[in-house]
């Protein structure tokens, strides 16, 4: 009896046709174990489902399946207990796990890969990982939305300036401003949930690219791994990374929202604005200027879009020119997704912490709400509503009154009736009622408007959605 050839220097998984092992540089560029070990749990989960199916379909003997099952559990506990030795020579997580399984149970380990390839294996593992991450992102978004709802409810009727071009536009309510972000993060939530539904098809059993001649039961493995169904085309199954791209795209849009909000917090917490006070827990000091309290968390959240969108762009570029089916280029998918996922979760958690802790400075908000001629539109609307003027004329008359107030160094409500009438003789004392900011926000009762009554309706609607 002769032993099977076992070239000592070439790879034990695929070394059959190789006489020599890889160059050290080849090994370095080829290995993914440094990062794909993060998918160890998913890899073992996938292998367990595959082995169970091989047993159920009679492809493997029950004794082999049992040995594989036990062996995989041991490998998992070794990895979880940090006792596992990861080897770069073994390239990736799939081969590291299988090699250890072989050490533990011997021959049956070699039967695990029946009807499977690393191509469908890695696609399955990575999908399981991304799916978990979509779930974690959903939870992170829900926590942030709840924190925003608390702020919105507390300050549903607190007035503040609304801006366009960062110039005072019209008064709005604090609650309304918070709820604008609830809408944005709510859409992010929708994108994450949509992506999860779309990606939930199992690649396992697509094998290398063409399917397999073994009588595998792909529905069984799909169900065991929590997928809705097996993917319907084996070529697509092993070459698809849409799920990663969708995650990165959704993460990028979410990061845009986080960044915009972070920018507002940076502005609002400045001494010039004083709209909010951030908690000590989410601020830092300066080593030289004792008075400084810096919004570092907000600034870093604002910056995170760089790497998250970078990851999205990088993977788009990796995928765009690849012929079907698998190409090794696709190994470059994981680091991008891992990094984006880690940083998105961190940014969501930091933003949730900041929003929970921050104090809106009601007085500063109110003072700012009344300055900058913020109720000029209310005055123009009054001229239309009460005097029946065309809006364009009303706009012009209001403009002259703003110019007059500016010249006098006062706000619109500080002009007297004579001054008002100098712009239009029919103006009455009643006009002053619409110049107050409270009146202004209370009047904006159109659906989706800033009036406290509308804000409270939206808070109630969202509480139902996220409860
Ligand atoms: N480490 C590889 C990856 O992440 C696993 C798949 C390898 N497949 C292959 N045909 N070489 O993509």
Coordinates of C-alpha atoms and ligand atoms in Angstrom, one line a residue:
X1 CA 0.0 0.0 0.0
X2 CA 1.4 3.4 -0.9
X3 CA 0.6 6.5 0.9
X4 CA -1.2 9.2 -1.0
X5 CA 1.4 11.7 -2.3
X6 CA 1.9 14.5 0.2
X7 CA 4.3 17.2 -1.0
X8 CA 5.7 18.7 2.2
X9 CA 6.2 22.2 0.9
X10 CA 3.0 22.7 -1.1
X11 CA -0.5 23.4 0.1
X12 CA -2.2 20.5 1.8
X13 CA -5.6 21.5 0.4
X14 CA -4.7 21.9 -3.2
X15 CA -1.1 20.9 -3.5
X16 CA -1.7 17.9 -5.7
X17 CA -0.5 19.4 -8.9
X18 CA 2.2 21.6 -7.2
X19 CA 5.8 20.6 -6.8
X20 CA 6.8 23.7 -4.8
X21 CA 5.3 25.9 -2.2
X22 CA 4.5 29.6 -2.6
X23 CA 7.0 32.4 -2.5
X24 CA 6.8 34.3 0.7
X25 CA 5.5 37.3 -1.2
X26 CA 2.9 35.1 -2.8
X27 CA 1.8 33.9 0.6
X28 CA 1.6 37.5 1.9
X29 CA -0.5 38.8 -1.0
X30 CA -2.7 35.7 -1.1
X31 CA -3.5 35.2 2.6
X32 CA -6.7 36.6 4.0
X33 CA -6.7 34.9 7.4
X34 CA -5.5 38.2 9.0
X35 CA -8.9 39.6 8.5
X36 CA -11.3 36.8 7.5
X37 CA -10.9 35.1 10.9
X38 CA -13.6 37.5 11.9
X39 CA -15.9 35.1 10.0
X40 CA -14.9 32.0 12.0
X41 CA -18.3 31.6 13.6
X42 CA -20.1 32.0 10.3
X43 CA -17.7 29.5 8.7
X44 CA -18.3 26.9 11.3
X45 CA -22.1 27.5 11.2
X46 CA -22.1 27.0 7.4
X47 CA -20.0 23.9 7.6
X48 CA -22.2 22.4 10.3
X49 CA -25.3 23.0 8.1
X50 CA -23.5 21.5 5.1
X51 CA -22.4 18.4 7.0
X52 CA -25.8 17.8 8.4
X53 CA -27.3 18.1 4.9
X54 CA -24.6 15.6 3.6
X55 CA -25.8 13.2 6.2
X56 CA -29.5 13.7 5.7
X57 CA -29.1 13.1 1.9
X58 CA -27.0 10.0 2.4
X59 CA -24.0 11.6 0.7
X60 CA -21.9 11.0 3.9
X61 CA -22.1 8.2 6.5
X62 CA -23.8 9.2 9.8
X63 CA -20.6 8.3 11.7
X64 CA -18.6 10.8 9.6
X65 CA -21.2 13.5 10.0
X66 CA -21.1 13.0 13.7
X67 CA -17.3 13.2 13.9
X68 CA -17.4 16.4 11.8
X69 CA -20.1 17.9 13.9
X70 CA -18.2 17.2 17.2
X71 CA -15.0 18.3 15.7
X72 CA -16.4 21.6 14.4
X73 CA -17.8 22.4 17.9
X74 CA -14.3 21.8 19.3
X75 CA -12.8 24.1 16.7
X76 CA -15.4 26.8 17.6
X77 CA -14.7 26.6 21.3
X78 CA -11.0 26.8 20.6
X79 CA -11.5 29.9 18.5
X80 CA -13.8 31.5 21.1
X81 CA -11.4 30.7 23.9
X82 CA -8.6 32.3 22.0
X83 CA -6.7 29.0 21.9
X84 CA -6.8 28.6 18.1
X85 CA -3.6 29.0 16.2
X86 CA -4.3 30.8 12.9
X87 CA -1.8 30.0 10.2
X88 CA -1.0 32.3 7.2
X89 CA 0.3 29.4 5.3
X90 CA -3.3 28.1 5.4
X91 CA -4.4 31.2 3.6
X92 CA -7.9 31.8 4.9
X93 CA -10.4 31.0 7.6
X94 CA -11.9 28.1 5.6
X95 CA -8.7 26.2 5.3
X96 CA -7.6 27.0 8.8
X97 CA -10.8 25.5 10.2
X98 CA -10.6 22.5 7.9
X99 CA -7.0 21.8 8.7
X100 CA -7.6 21.9 12.4
X101 CA -10.6 19.7 12.0
X102 CA -8.4 17.2 10.3
X103 CA -5.9 17.3 13.2
X104 CA -8.8 16.6 15.5
X105 CA -10.9 14.0 13.7
X106 CA -8.7 12.7 10.9
X107 CA -10.1 11.3 7.7
X108 CA -13.7 12.4 8.0
X109 CA -12.6 16.0 7.9
X110 CA -11.6 15.5 4.3
X111 CA -15.2 14.5 3.4
X112 CA -16.7 17.8 4.6
X113 CA -15.9 19.6 1.4
X114 CA -17.9 17.2 -0.7
X115 CA -20.3 19.1 -3.0
X116 CA -18.9 22.4 -1.9
X117 CA -16.2 24.8 -2.9
X118 CA -14.6 27.7 -1.1
X119 CA -16.4 29.9 -3.6
X120 CA -19.9 29.1 -2.3
X121 CA -18.4 28.7 1.2
X122 CA -17.0 32.2 1.3
X123 CA -20.1 33.8 -0.2
X124 CA -22.2 32.1 2.4
X125 CA -19.9 33.0 5.3
X126 CA -19.7 36.6 4.2
X127 CA -23.5 36.9 3.7
X128 CA -24.1 35.6 7.2
X129 CA -21.6 38.1 8.5
X130 CA -23.2 41.0 6.6
X131 CA -26.7 39.9 7.6
X132 CA -25.7 40.0 11.3
X133 CA -24.2 43.5 10.6
X134 CA -27.4 44.7 9.0
X135 CA -29.3 43.5 12.1
X136 CA -26.8 45.3 14.4
X137 CA -27.1 48.5 12.2
X138 CA -30.9 48.3 12.5
X139 CA -30.6 48.2 16.3
X140 CA -28.1 51.1 16.3
X141 CA -30.5 53.2 14.2
X142 CA -33.5 52.3 16.4
X143 CA -31.6 53.5 19.4
X144 CA -30.6 56.7 17.8
X145 CA -34.2 57.4 16.6
X146 CA -35.5 56.8 20.1
X147 CA -33.0 59.3 21.5
X148 CA -34.1 61.8 18.9
X149 CA -37.8 61.2 19.7
X150 CA -37.1 62.0 23.4
X151 CA -35.5 65.3 22.4
X152 CA -38.3 66.1 20.0
X153 CA -41.0 65.3 22.5
X154 CA -39.4 67.4 25.2
X155 CA -38.9 70.4 22.9
X156 CA -41.9 70.1 20.6
X157 CA -42.8 73.7 21.1
X158 CA -39.3 75.3 21.8
X159 CA -38.7 77.9 19.1
X160 CA -35.4 78.2 17.2
X161 CA -34.3 79.7 14.0
X162 CA -34.7 77.6 10.8
X163 CA -32.0 78.3 8.2
X164 CA -31.5 78.2 4.5
X165 CA -28.0 79.0 3.3
X166 CA -27.2 79.1 7.0
X167 CA -29.0 82.5 7.1
X168 CA -32.0 82.9 9.3
X169 CA -35.1 81.9 7.3
X170 CA -38.2 81.2 9.5
X171 CA -38.7 80.2 13.0
X172 CA -39.1 76.4 13.6
X173 CA -39.4 74.2 16.6
X174 CA -36.6 72.2 18.2
X175 CA -38.9 69.2 18.0
X176 CA -39.4 69.7 14.3
X177 CA -35.6 69.9 13.7
X178 CA -35.0 66.7 15.7
X179 CA -37.8 65.0 13.7
X180 CA -36.1 65.9 10.4
X181 CA -33.3 63.6 11.5
X182 CA -35.8 61.0 12.6
X183 CA -37.0 60.9 9.0
X184 CA -33.5 60.6 7.6
X185 CA -32.5 57.8 10.0
X186 CA -35.9 56.3 9.4
X187 CA -35.0 56.0 5.6
X188 CA -31.7 54.5 6.6
X189 CA -33.6 51.9 8.6
X190 CA -35.7 51.2 5.6
X191 CA -32.7 50.7 3.4
X192 CA -31.1 48.3 5.9
X193 CA -34.3 46.3 6.1
X194 CA -34.7 46.2 2.4
X195 CA -31.2 45.1 1.8
X196 CA -31.6 42.3 4.4
X197 CA -34.7 40.9 2.6
X198 CA -33.0 41.1 -0.8
X199 CA -29.8 39.4 0.2
X200 CA -31.3 36.5 2.1
X201 CA -30.7 33.8 -0.5
X202 CA -28.2 31.1 0.3
X203 CA -25.2 30.5 -2.1
X204 CA -24.2 27.2 -0.4
X205 CA -24.4 24.3 -2.9
X206 CA -23.5 26.5 -5.9
X207 CA -20.1 24.8 -5.4
X208 CA -17.3 26.3 -7.5
X209 CA -19.6 27.9 -10.1
X210 CA -21.7 25.3 -11.9
X211 CA -23.5 23.5 -9.1
X212 CA -22.7 19.9 -8.1
X213 CA -23.4 16.4 -9.2
X214 CA -23.9 15.2 -5.6
X215 CA -27.6 15.0 -4.6
X216 CA -27.4 18.0 -2.2
X217 CA -30.4 19.5 -0.7
X218 CA -29.9 23.2 -1.0
X219 CA -33.3 24.0 0.5
X220 CA -32.2 22.2 3.7
X221 CA -29.0 24.2 4.1
X222 CA -30.7 27.4 3.2
X223 CA -33.3 26.9 5.9
X224 CA -30.8 25.7 8.5
X225 CA -28.8 29.0 8.0
X226 CA -31.9 31.2 8.2
X227 CA -32.0 32.1 4.5
X228 CA -35.4 32.4 2.8
X229 CA -34.3 30.2 -0.2
X230 CA -31.2 29.0 -2.0
X231 CA -29.9 31.3 -4.7
X232 CA -31.3 30.3 -8.1
X233 CA -28.2 30.6 -10.3
X234 CA -24.9 29.0 -9.2
X235 CA -22.8 31.4 -11.3
X236 CA -24.5 34.4 -9.8
X237 CA -24.4 32.8 -6.3
X238 CA -20.6 32.7 -6.2
X239 CA -19.9 36.0 -8.0
X240 CA -22.5 38.2 -6.4
X241 CA -21.3 40.8 -3.9
X242 CA -24.3 43.1 -4.2
X243 CA -25.2 42.4 -0.6
X244 CA -21.9 43.9 0.5
X245 CA -22.3 46.8 -1.9
X246 CA -25.8 47.4 -0.7
X247 CA -24.6 47.4 2.9
X248 CA -21.8 49.9 2.0
X249 CA -24.2 52.1 0.1
X250 CA -26.7 52.2 2.8
X251 CA -23.9 52.7 5.3
X252 CA -22.6 55.6 3.2
X253 CA -26.0 57.4 3.0
X254 CA -26.4 56.9 6.8
X255 CA -22.9 58.3 7.3
X256 CA -24.0 61.4 5.3
X257 CA -26.9 61.9 7.7
X258 CA -24.7 61.4 10.7
X259 CA -22.1 63.8 9.3
X260 CA -24.7 66.5 8.6
X261 CA -26.1 66.2 12.1
X262 CA -22.6 66.2 13.5
X263 CA -21.8 69.4 11.6
X264 CA -24.9 71.0 13.1
X265 CA -23.8 70.0 16.6
X266 CA -20.4 71.5 16.0
X267 CA -21.9 74.8 15.0
X268 CA -24.6 74.7 17.7
X269 CA -22.2 74.0 20.6
X270 CA -20.0 76.9 19.7
X271 CA -19.9 80.0 21.9
X272 CA -21.3 82.1 19.0
X273 CA -24.4 79.9 18.8
X274 CA -24.9 78.3 22.2
X275 CA -27.9 76.3 20.9
X276 CA -26.8 73.2 22.7
X277 CA -24.5 72.1 25.5
X278 CA -22.9 68.8 24.9
X279 CA -22.2 66.6 27.9
X280 CA -18.7 66.2 29.4
X281 CA -19.0 62.5 28.5
X282 CA -18.9 63.3 24.8
X283 CA -16.5 66.3 24.8
X284 CA -12.8 66.8 25.3
X285 CA -10.7 69.7 26.6
X286 CA -7.6 71.4 25.3
X287 CA -4.2 70.9 26.7
X288 CA -3.4 74.6 26.4
X289 CA -6.6 76.6 26.4
X290 CA -8.4 75.9 29.7
X291 CA -11.8 77.3 28.6
X292 CA -12.1 74.8 25.7
X293 CA -14.7 72.1 25.5
X294 CA -14.4 70.5 22.1
X295 CA -17.1 68.5 20.3
X296 CA -14.6 65.9 19.2
X297 CA -17.1 63.1 19.0
X298 CA -19.2 65.1 16.6
X299 CA -16.1 66.0 14.5
X300 CA -15.1 62.4 14.3
X301 CA -18.6 61.3 13.3
X302 CA -18.5 64.0 10.6
X303 CA -15.2 62.5 9.3
X304 CA -16.3 58.9 9.3
X305 CA -18.1 59.3 6.0
X306 CA -14.6 59.5 4.4
X307 CA -13.7 55.9 5.2
X308 CA -17.2 54.5 4.8
X309 CA -17.8 56.0 1.4
X310 CA -14.1 55.1 0.6
X311 CA -15.0 51.4 1.3
X312 CA -18.0 51.7 -0.9
X313 CA -16.0 53.2 -3.7
X314 CA -13.2 50.6 -3.3
X315 CA -15.5 47.6 -3.5
X316 CA -17.4 49.1 -6.5
X317 CA -14.1 49.4 -8.3
X318 CA -13.0 45.9 -7.3
X319 CA -16.3 44.4 -8.7
X320 CA -16.8 46.5 -11.8
X321 CA -14.6 44.6 -14.3
X322 CA -14.9 41.0 -13.1
X323 CA -16.0 38.3 -15.5
X324 CA -18.2 35.6 -14.0
X325 CA -17.7 33.8 -11.8
X326 CA -15.4 34.0 -8.8
X327 CA -12.1 35.9 -9.1
X328 CA -9.6 36.3 -6.3
X329 CA -10.1 40.1 -6.5
X330 CA -13.3 39.4 -4.5
X331 CA -11.2 38.6 -1.4
X332 CA -10.7 42.4 -1.2
X333 CA -14.4 42.7 -0.2
X334 CA -14.0 41.9 3.5
X335 CA -11.6 44.5 4.9
X336 CA -13.7 47.3 3.4
X337 CA -16.9 46.0 4.8
X338 CA -15.4 45.2 8.2
X339 CA -13.9 48.6 8.5
X340 CA -17.1 50.4 7.3
X341 CA -19.2 48.3 9.6
X342 CA -17.1 48.9 12.7
X343 CA -17.0 52.7 12.1
X344 CA -20.6 53.0 11.3
X345 CA -21.6 51.2 14.5
X346 CA -19.2 53.4 16.5
X347 CA -20.6 56.6 14.9
X348 CA -24.2 55.5 15.5
X349 CA -23.4 54.7 19.2
X350 CA -21.5 58.0 19.7
X351 CA -24.3 60.0 18.1
X352 CA -26.9 58.3 20.2
X353 CA -24.8 59.1 23.3
X354 CA -24.4 62.7 22.4
X355 CA -28.1 63.1 21.5
X356 CA -29.2 61.4 24.8
X357 CA -26.9 63.6 26.9
X358 CA -27.1 67.0 25.1
X359 CA -29.1 69.9 26.6
X360 CA -30.9 72.3 24.2
X361 CA -30.5 75.8 25.5
X362 CA -34.0 77.0 25.3
X363 CA -33.4 80.7 25.9
X364 CA -30.6 81.0 23.4
X365 CA -32.7 79.1 20.9
X366 CA -35.6 81.5 21.5
X367 CA -33.5 84.7 21.3
X368 CA -32.0 83.5 18.1
X369 CA -35.4 82.5 16.7
X370 CA -36.6 86.1 17.0
X371 CA -33.6 87.7 15.4
X372 CA -32.6 88.1 11.8
X373 CA -36.2 89.2 10.7
X374 CA -37.3 85.6 11.0
X375 CA -41.0 86.5 10.8
X376 CA -40.7 88.5 7.6
X377 CA -42.6 85.8 5.8
X378 CA -45.4 85.9 8.4
X379 CA -45.7 89.7 7.8
X380 CA -45.9 89.2 4.0
X381 CA -48.5 86.4 4.5
X382 CA -50.5 88.8 6.7
X383 CA -50.5 91.4 3.9
X384 CA -51.8 88.8 1.5
X385 CA -54.4 87.3 3.9
X386 CA -55.8 90.4 5.5
X387 CA -55.2 93.2 3.0
X388 CA -55.7 91.0 -0.1
X389 CA -52.4 92.1 -1.7
X390 CA -50.7 89.9 -4.4
X391 CA -47.9 88.0 -2.7
X392 CA -45.2 89.7 -4.9
X393 CA -46.4 93.1 -3.7
X394 CA -46.5 91.9 -0.1
X395 CA -43.0 90.6 -0.5
X396 CA -41.8 94.0 -1.7
X397 CA -43.5 95.9 1.1
X398 CA -42.1 93.6 3.7
X399 CA -38.6 94.0 2.1
X400 CA -38.8 97.8 2.6
X401 CA -39.8 97.3 6.3
X402 CA -36.9 94.9 6.8
X403 CA -34.6 97.5 5.3
X404 CA -36.1 100.1 7.7
X405 CA -35.6 97.9 10.7
X406 CA -32.1 97.1 9.7
X407 CA -31.4 100.8 9.3
X408 CA -32.8 101.5 12.8
X409 CA -30.9 98.5 14.2
X410 CA -34.1 96.8 15.5
X411 CA -36.2 93.8 14.7
X412 CA -39.6 93.9 12.9
X413 CA -41.8 93.8 16.0
X414 CA -39.9 96.9 17.3
X415 CA -41.2 99.1 14.5
X416 CA -44.2 101.3 15.4
X417 CA -47.5 101.4 13.5
X418 CA -46.6 104.7 11.8
X419 CA -43.4 103.1 10.5
X420 CA -45.4 100.1 9.3
X421 CA -47.9 102.3 7.6
X422 CA -45.1 104.2 5.8
X423 CA -44.8 101.0 3.7
X424 CA -48.5 100.5 3.2
X425 CA -51.2 102.8 4.6
X426 CA -53.7 100.0 5.3
X427 CA -51.6 98.1 7.8
X428 CA -53.2 98.0 11.2
X429 CA -52.1 97.2 14.8
X430 CA -53.3 93.6 14.2
X431 CA -50.1 93.0 12.2
X432 CA -48.0 92.8 15.4
X433 CA -49.8 89.6 16.4
X434 CA -48.1 87.7 13.6
X435 CA -44.6 89.0 14.2
X436 CA -44.0 86.9 17.3
X437 CA -42.1 83.7 16.8
X438 CA -44.5 81.6 18.9
X439 CA -47.4 82.8 16.7
X440 CA -45.3 82.0 13.6
X441 CA -44.5 78.4 14.5
X442 CA -48.1 77.8 15.8
X443 CA -49.5 79.0 12.5
X444 CA -47.5 76.5 10.4
X445 CA -50.0 73.7 10.8
X446 CA -49.8 72.2 7.3
X447 CA -49.1 68.5 7.2
X448 CA -45.4 68.1 8.0
X449 CA -45.2 71.7 9.2
X450 CA -43.3 72.9 12.2
X451 CA -46.3 73.7 14.5
X452 CA -46.0 71.9 17.8
X453 CA -49.3 70.1 17.2
X454 CA -47.9 68.6 14.0
X455 CA -44.6 67.7 15.6
X456 CA -46.3 65.8 18.4
X457 CA -48.3 63.9 15.8
X458 CA -45.1 62.8 14.1
X459 CA -43.5 61.9 17.4
X460 CA -46.5 59.7 18.2
X461 CA -46.4 58.1 14.7
X462 CA -42.7 57.3 15.0
X463 CA -43.0 56.0 18.5
X464 CA -45.4 53.4 17.1
X465 CA -43.0 52.5 14.4
X466 CA -40.0 52.0 16.6
X467 CA -41.6 50.5 19.7
Ligands
LIG1 N1 -10.2 33.6 0.9 C1 -11.0 33.5 -0.3 C2 -11.8 34.8 -0.4 O1 -12.0 35.5 0.5 C3 -11.9 32.3 -0.3 C4 -12.3 31.9 -1.6 C5 -11.2 31.3 -2.4 N2 -11.6 30.7 -3.6 C6 -10.7 30.4 -4.6 N3 -11.2 29.9 -5.7 N4 -9.4 30.6 -4.4 O2 -12.4 35.1 -1.5

